Amino acid sequence: MRADAQAQPNIALIKYWGKRDIDENLPAAGSLSVTLDSLWTRMSVEFSDALRGDELVVNAASDEKMLPRISACLDRVAGTDRPRASIESKGNFPIAAGLASSASAFAALVVAASTAAGQESNTLSLARIAGAASGSAARSLFGGFVELQAGDTNIDVETIAEAGDWPLTVVIAITEEGVKPVGSGEAMNRSAASSPFYSSWLEQQPADLQSARDAVLQKDFARLAAVAEHNCLKMHSVMWASRPPIVYWNIATLSCMEAVRRLQNEGHAVFFTIDAGPQLKAICLPDEARLVRSALDNCAGVVRTMVSGLGAGATLLEST
Ligand code: PMV
């Protein structure tokens, strides 16, 4: 009746930005990400007939705001007639700040909940349930380089290369620790409804996805760098042109971009990506990580940096 699971956030290199179906939370296009290893969320789920309602504790504090999304996800795993649940979440990085905390949270949640409910589920079906709660969460069920394909009525998700096949390093520059002003779900719906660039963004996704997939399979760093940066900047251009505009960057985000450009101009293998928040993620070959980290640490406005390799998909830790 109780199970604990862990998942790591993932960083999209080809972004998910826009939904085909808002109610089912189905993405309008595919995406490709890397799952990290040193950032984590642990979720513990215990079903009990003695509880009168679901209870959620995040990092030792009760969380009423997130509870409806968590409860809806548990309903999808165990049915609406399930016993109520006590859910506890812990993580080692900032929440809701553009570091994909919802991805690792929902990925860990579905693994813990299905085990606590006594089910034997396969990873893809759990990824689909996690994806209904947070589109990017579907990818954190899998490790390494992960591709999500968006079908008309469902998603498919798979690892296209293992973490060990091409062990890249991700250096994260935290430029602000607060919660972001607009959540990604609301922001992408606003982009779809009002950005003049949204339709061309979607049109170009299949080609970007294919280019990134080929680059990963051939371990072609320069090709992956070019398509991933272009894809990230296109996504943010869509946001900037939305009404009202959505700008997640701050001055420090831009200094970090400039630092990455400087390293590239000196011939170093590094590129950046930025999600729905002001943090910059620099992806590099492992032997460049020290230099990249120190360059980002020296950017004005960077609060701290974190380094991660690539890791595994969501895993069950314990069940009783
Ligand atoms: O999964 P959501 O609803 O938090 O949206 C994720 C959006 C981005 O992080 C900006 C892109 C992505 O593919 O992860």
Short mmCIF file of C-alpha atoms and ligand atoms in Angstrom, two decimals:
data_model
loop_
_atom_site.label_atom_id
_atom_site.label_comp_id
_atom_site.label_asym_id
_atom_site.label_seq_id
_atom_site.Cartn_x
_atom_site.Cartn_y
_atom_site.Cartn_z
CA MET A 1 0.00 0.00 0.00
CA ARG A 2 3.05 2.28 0.19
CA ALA A 3 5.77 2.83 -2.38
CA ASP A 4 8.67 5.23 -2.91
CA ALA A 5 10.08 6.16 -6.30
CA GLN A 6 12.69 8.53 -7.66
CA ALA A 7 12.94 10.37 -10.95
CA GLN A 8 15.30 12.89 -12.43
CA PRO A 9 14.28 15.97 -14.42
CA ASN A 10 14.95 16.05 -18.13
CA ILE A 11 16.13 18.92 -20.29
CA ALA A 12 14.55 19.23 -23.72
CA LEU A 13 16.92 19.84 -26.64
CA ILE A 14 13.97 19.89 -29.05
CA LYS A 15 11.19 21.55 -27.10
CA TYR A 16 7.60 20.73 -26.38
CA TRP A 17 5.69 24.00 -26.65
CA GLY A 18 2.01 23.75 -27.53
CA LYS A 19 -0.81 21.25 -27.12
CA ARG A 20 -2.88 19.37 -29.69
CA ASP A 21 -5.55 18.69 -27.05
CA ILE A 22 -5.70 20.83 -23.92
CA ASP A 23 -8.06 18.53 -21.95
CA GLU A 24 -5.97 15.41 -22.59
CA ASN A 25 -2.75 17.43 -22.38
CA LEU A 26 -1.49 15.97 -25.65
CA PRO A 27 1.50 17.72 -27.19
CA ALA A 28 1.10 19.21 -30.67
CA ALA A 29 4.55 18.00 -31.76
CA GLY A 30 7.34 15.67 -30.72
CA SER A 31 10.31 16.54 -28.51
CA LEU A 32 13.72 15.17 -27.55
CA SER A 33 15.41 15.43 -24.19
CA VAL A 34 18.21 14.24 -21.96
CA THR A 35 17.44 12.81 -18.53
CA LEU A 36 19.76 14.06 -15.79
CA ASP A 37 21.33 12.06 -12.97
CA SER A 38 22.27 14.30 -10.05
CA LEU A 39 19.03 16.26 -9.60
CA TRP A 40 16.15 14.23 -8.22
CA THR A 41 12.64 14.15 -6.84
CA ARG A 42 11.53 11.35 -4.52
CA MET A 43 7.85 10.62 -4.12
CA SER A 44 6.26 8.41 -1.55
CA VAL A 45 2.62 7.36 -1.99
CA GLU A 46 0.54 5.54 0.59
CA PHE A 47 -3.10 4.67 -0.04
CA SER A 48 -5.24 4.39 3.07
CA ASP A 49 -8.97 3.94 3.68
CA ALA A 50 -8.50 5.84 6.93
CA LEU A 51 -7.79 9.14 5.13
CA ARG A 52 -10.65 11.52 4.36
CA GLY A 53 -8.85 13.32 1.56
CA ASP A 54 -5.54 13.27 -0.28
CA GLU A 55 -2.68 14.92 1.59
CA LEU A 56 0.45 16.35 -0.01
CA VAL A 57 3.66 17.37 1.71
CA VAL A 58 6.42 18.90 -0.42
CA ASN A 59 9.86 19.32 1.15
CA ALA A 60 8.30 19.00 4.64
CA ALA A 61 5.54 21.62 4.09
CA SER A 62 1.91 20.94 3.27
CA ASP A 63 1.12 21.97 -0.35
CA GLU A 64 -2.55 22.69 -1.17
CA LYS A 65 -1.82 24.40 -4.47
CA MET A 66 -0.25 21.42 -6.23
CA LEU A 67 -2.67 18.90 -4.67
CA PRO A 68 -5.44 18.97 -7.34
CA ARG A 69 -2.97 18.06 -10.12
CA ILE A 70 -1.46 15.30 -7.99
CA SER A 71 -4.92 13.92 -7.10
CA ALA A 72 -6.01 13.94 -10.76
CA CYS A 73 -2.85 12.03 -11.69
CA LEU A 74 -3.51 9.44 -8.95
CA ASP A 75 -7.07 9.06 -10.31
CA ARG A 76 -5.61 8.24 -13.72
CA VAL A 77 -3.29 5.64 -12.17
CA ALA A 78 -5.66 3.97 -9.70
CA GLY A 79 -9.18 5.07 -10.70
CA THR A 80 -11.46 7.65 -9.15
CA ASP A 81 -12.80 5.11 -6.64
CA ARG A 82 -9.31 4.60 -5.17
CA PRO A 83 -8.59 5.05 -1.46
CA ARG A 84 -7.31 8.50 -0.51
CA ALA A 85 -3.54 8.92 -0.48
CA SER A 86 -0.82 10.49 1.57
CA ILE A 87 1.88 11.79 -0.76
CA GLU A 88 5.27 13.07 0.28
CA SER A 89 7.72 14.71 -2.09
CA LYS A 90 11.35 15.68 -1.61
CA GLY A 91 13.78 17.16 -4.06
CA ASN A 92 17.30 18.53 -4.18
CA PHE A 93 16.69 21.50 -6.53
CA PRO A 94 14.32 24.52 -6.83
CA ILE A 95 10.67 23.87 -7.71
CA ALA A 96 8.71 25.59 -10.51
CA ALA A 97 11.65 27.71 -11.58
CA GLY A 98 12.19 26.30 -15.06
CA LEU A 99 14.18 23.29 -13.93
CA ALA A 100 11.59 20.70 -14.90
CA SER A 101 10.62 19.88 -11.32
CA SER A 102 7.14 18.88 -12.47
CA ALA A 103 8.69 16.37 -14.89
CA SER A 104 10.59 14.48 -12.19
CA ALA A 105 7.73 14.87 -9.69
CA PHE A 106 5.03 13.34 -11.91
CA ALA A 107 7.37 10.66 -13.27
CA ALA A 108 8.22 9.55 -9.72
CA LEU A 109 4.57 9.88 -8.69
CA VAL A 110 3.19 7.47 -11.31
CA VAL A 111 5.81 4.83 -10.52
CA ALA A 112 5.17 5.06 -6.76
CA ALA A 113 1.38 5.22 -7.14
CA SER A 114 1.04 2.28 -9.52
CA THR A 115 3.18 0.11 -7.24
CA ALA A 116 1.29 1.25 -4.13
CA ALA A 117 -1.94 0.36 -5.97
CA GLY A 118 -0.59 -3.15 -6.59
CA GLN A 119 -0.36 -2.76 -10.35
CA GLU A 120 2.25 -4.06 -12.75
CA SER A 121 2.42 -1.34 -15.35
CA ASN A 122 4.76 -0.96 -18.27
CA THR A 123 6.90 2.13 -18.62
CA LEU A 124 5.13 3.52 -21.70
CA SER A 125 1.68 3.36 -20.10
CA LEU A 126 3.06 5.14 -17.01
CA ALA A 127 4.72 7.72 -19.28
CA ARG A 128 1.36 8.42 -20.91
CA ILE A 129 -0.27 8.95 -17.52
CA ALA A 130 2.56 11.21 -16.34
CA GLY A 131 2.34 13.10 -19.64
CA ALA A 132 -1.33 13.82 -19.05
CA ALA A 133 -0.25 15.73 -15.91
CA SER A 134 2.86 17.42 -17.34
CA GLY A 135 3.88 16.90 -20.96
CA SER A 136 7.59 16.79 -20.20
CA ALA A 137 7.09 14.27 -17.35
CA ALA A 138 6.47 11.51 -19.89
CA ARG A 139 10.13 11.76 -20.90
CA SER A 140 11.47 11.36 -17.32
CA LEU A 141 10.18 7.79 -17.20
CA PHE A 142 13.05 6.98 -19.55
CA GLY A 143 16.81 7.50 -19.25
CA GLY A 144 19.50 8.90 -21.53
CA PHE A 145 18.39 10.53 -24.77
CA VAL A 146 14.62 10.33 -24.99
CA GLU A 147 12.34 11.00 -27.93
CA LEU A 148 8.64 11.68 -27.55
CA GLN A 149 6.45 11.30 -30.62
CA ALA A 150 3.10 13.03 -30.68
CA GLY A 151 0.32 11.00 -32.25
CA ASP A 152 -3.26 12.13 -32.85
CA THR A 153 -4.61 10.43 -29.74
CA ASN A 154 -1.54 9.36 -27.79
CA ILE A 155 2.18 9.79 -27.32
CA ASP A 156 5.02 7.33 -27.81
CA VAL A 157 8.19 7.68 -25.80
CA GLU A 158 11.47 5.80 -25.99
CA THR A 159 15.15 5.98 -25.19
CA ILE A 160 17.00 6.45 -28.48
CA ALA A 161 20.50 6.31 -26.92
CA GLU A 162 21.54 5.33 -23.41
CA ALA A 163 23.22 7.80 -21.05
CA GLY A 164 26.44 5.78 -21.30
CA ASP A 165 26.43 5.80 -25.11
CA TRP A 166 27.26 9.50 -25.20
CA PRO A 167 27.91 10.82 -21.70
CA LEU A 168 27.35 14.56 -22.10
CA THR A 169 27.45 16.94 -19.12
CA VAL A 170 24.83 19.57 -18.29
CA VAL A 171 25.86 22.68 -16.34
CA ILE A 172 22.88 24.59 -14.95
CA ALA A 173 23.18 28.27 -14.12
CA ILE A 174 20.54 29.33 -11.60
CA THR A 175 19.86 33.02 -12.10
CA GLU A 176 16.76 33.32 -9.89
CA GLU A 177 15.36 30.89 -7.34
CA GLY A 178 11.80 32.16 -7.14
CA VAL A 179 8.71 30.60 -8.72
CA LYS A 180 8.19 31.67 -12.35
CA PRO A 181 5.47 34.27 -13.04
CA VAL A 182 3.54 32.23 -15.66
CA GLY A 183 3.33 28.44 -15.61
CA SER A 184 4.38 26.60 -18.78
CA GLY A 185 0.89 25.20 -19.47
CA GLU A 186 -0.76 28.60 -19.42
CA ALA A 187 2.13 30.14 -21.35
CA MET A 188 2.05 27.63 -24.19
CA ASN A 189 -1.72 27.96 -24.56
CA ARG A 190 -1.29 31.73 -24.79
CA SER A 191 1.38 31.25 -27.47
CA ALA A 192 -0.90 28.96 -29.48
CA ALA A 193 -3.76 31.44 -29.23
CA SER A 194 -1.88 34.64 -29.99
CA SER A 195 1.64 34.26 -31.36
CA PRO A 196 1.92 34.90 -35.12
CA PHE A 197 4.92 32.53 -35.16
CA TYR A 198 3.18 29.55 -33.57
CA SER A 199 2.14 27.79 -36.77
CA SER A 200 5.59 27.98 -38.35
CA TRP A 201 7.09 26.76 -35.08
CA LEU A 202 4.95 23.63 -35.30
CA GLU A 203 5.63 23.16 -39.01
CA GLN A 204 9.37 23.04 -38.40
CA GLN A 205 9.31 20.65 -35.42
CA PRO A 206 9.49 17.37 -37.40
CA ALA A 207 12.61 18.49 -39.29
CA ASP A 208 14.31 19.72 -36.09
CA LEU A 209 13.45 16.47 -34.36
CA GLN A 210 14.91 14.41 -37.16
CA SER A 211 18.08 16.48 -37.27
CA ALA A 212 18.55 16.16 -33.49
CA ARG A 213 17.83 12.42 -33.56
CA ASP A 214 20.42 11.90 -36.32
CA ALA A 215 22.94 14.04 -34.44
CA VAL A 216 22.47 11.95 -31.27
CA LEU A 217 22.75 8.64 -33.11
CA GLN A 218 25.91 9.84 -34.89
CA LYS A 219 27.26 11.62 -31.76
CA ASP A 220 27.65 14.73 -33.89
CA PHE A 221 28.04 17.45 -31.24
CA ALA A 222 28.20 20.42 -33.61
CA ARG A 223 25.01 19.37 -35.39
CA LEU A 224 23.15 18.78 -32.11
CA ALA A 225 24.36 22.15 -30.79
CA ALA A 226 23.13 24.01 -33.86
CA VAL A 227 19.68 22.48 -34.01
CA ALA A 228 19.10 22.60 -30.22
CA GLU A 229 20.04 26.29 -29.87
CA HIS A 230 17.95 27.21 -32.89
CA ASN A 231 14.99 25.26 -31.54
CA CYS A 232 15.27 26.92 -28.12
CA LEU A 233 15.49 30.42 -29.58
CA LYS A 234 12.52 29.73 -31.87
CA MET A 235 10.44 28.61 -28.89
CA HIS A 236 11.31 31.79 -26.99
CA SER A 237 10.58 33.90 -30.10
CA VAL A 238 7.10 32.35 -30.19
CA MET A 239 6.67 33.36 -26.54
CA TRP A 240 8.01 36.89 -26.98
CA ALA A 241 5.53 37.47 -29.82
CA SER A 242 2.56 36.24 -27.76
CA ARG A 243 0.01 38.69 -26.37
CA PRO A 244 0.61 39.55 -23.61
CA PRO A 245 4.27 38.61 -24.20
CA ILE A 246 6.01 35.93 -22.19
CA VAL A 247 9.63 36.69 -21.38
CA TYR A 248 11.26 34.27 -18.96
CA TRP A 249 14.83 35.57 -19.34
CA ASN A 250 16.59 38.06 -17.10
CA ILE A 251 19.85 39.94 -17.56
CA ALA A 252 21.86 37.07 -16.10
CA THR A 253 20.27 34.62 -18.58
CA LEU A 254 21.65 36.82 -21.36
CA SER A 255 25.11 37.09 -19.77
CA CYS A 256 25.19 33.30 -19.60
CA MET A 257 24.26 33.07 -23.29
CA GLU A 258 27.07 35.46 -24.09
CA ALA A 259 29.52 33.39 -22.01
CA VAL A 260 28.55 30.25 -23.94
CA ARG A 261 29.01 32.11 -27.25
CA ARG A 262 32.47 33.24 -26.15
CA LEU A 263 33.45 29.64 -25.35
CA GLN A 264 32.09 28.47 -28.70
CA ASN A 265 34.11 31.12 -30.50
CA GLU A 266 37.22 29.79 -28.75
CA GLY A 267 36.40 26.33 -30.13
CA HIS A 268 34.88 24.66 -27.04
CA ALA A 269 32.17 22.02 -27.42
CA VAL A 270 29.24 23.61 -25.58
CA PHE A 271 25.76 24.89 -26.36
CA PHE A 272 22.89 26.35 -24.36
CA THR A 273 19.21 25.77 -23.91
CA ILE A 274 16.62 27.64 -21.81
CA ASP A 275 13.16 26.46 -20.73
CA ALA A 276 10.16 28.17 -19.15
CA GLY A 277 12.28 30.06 -16.66
CA PRO A 278 15.40 32.22 -16.42
CA GLN A 279 17.92 29.40 -15.85
CA LEU A 280 20.40 28.55 -18.56
CA LYS A 281 21.50 24.99 -19.19
CA ALA A 282 24.83 24.50 -20.94
CA ILE A 283 25.39 21.11 -22.53
CA CYS A 284 28.99 20.14 -23.13
CA LEU A 285 31.44 17.31 -23.53
CA PRO A 286 32.55 16.08 -20.07
CA ASP A 287 36.11 17.40 -20.35
CA GLU A 288 34.77 20.93 -20.97
CA ALA A 289 32.55 20.92 -17.85
CA ARG A 290 35.01 22.61 -15.45
CA LEU A 291 35.66 25.46 -17.84
CA VAL A 292 31.96 25.90 -18.68
CA ARG A 293 31.02 25.92 -15.00
CA SER A 294 33.62 28.50 -14.10
CA ALA A 295 32.57 30.72 -17.04
CA LEU A 296 28.94 30.59 -15.88
CA ASP A 297 29.89 31.09 -12.21
CA ASN A 298 31.62 34.31 -13.28
CA CYS A 299 28.53 35.75 -15.01
CA ALA A 300 26.96 38.65 -13.09
CA GLY A 301 23.66 37.60 -11.54
CA VAL A 302 24.30 33.85 -11.44
CA VAL A 303 23.22 32.65 -7.99
CA ARG A 304 24.85 29.24 -8.26
CA THR A 305 25.61 26.49 -10.74
CA MET A 306 24.87 22.78 -10.67
CA VAL A 307 26.46 20.03 -12.74
CA SER A 308 24.85 16.82 -13.85
CA GLY A 309 25.61 13.91 -16.08
CA LEU A 310 22.94 11.98 -17.93
CA GLY A 311 21.02 9.40 -16.00
CA ALA A 312 18.35 6.76 -15.80
CA GLY A 313 14.59 6.90 -16.00
CA ALA A 314 12.23 6.84 -13.02
CA THR A 315 12.86 3.95 -10.63
CA LEU A 316 11.09 2.29 -7.76
CA LEU A 317 13.05 2.68 -4.50
CA GLU A 318 10.98 0.73 -2.00
CA SER A 319 7.55 -0.74 -1.51
CA THR A 320 5.89 -2.21 1.57
O1 PMV B 1 5.77 19.73 -19.18
P1 PMV B 1 5.47 21.15 -18.99
O2 PMV B 1 4.01 21.44 -19.09
O3 PMV B 1 6.06 21.68 -17.71
O4 PMV B 1 6.16 21.99 -20.19
C1 PMV B 1 7.54 21.93 -20.48
C2 PMV B 1 7.93 23.03 -21.39
C3 PMV B 1 9.41 23.20 -21.63
O5 PMV B 1 10.16 22.82 -20.49
C4 PMV B 1 9.70 24.68 -21.89
C5 PMV B 1 9.90 22.43 -22.85
C6 PMV B 1 10.10 20.95 -22.68
O6 PMV B 1 9.98 20.25 -23.71
O7 PMV B 1 10.40 20.47 -21.59
#
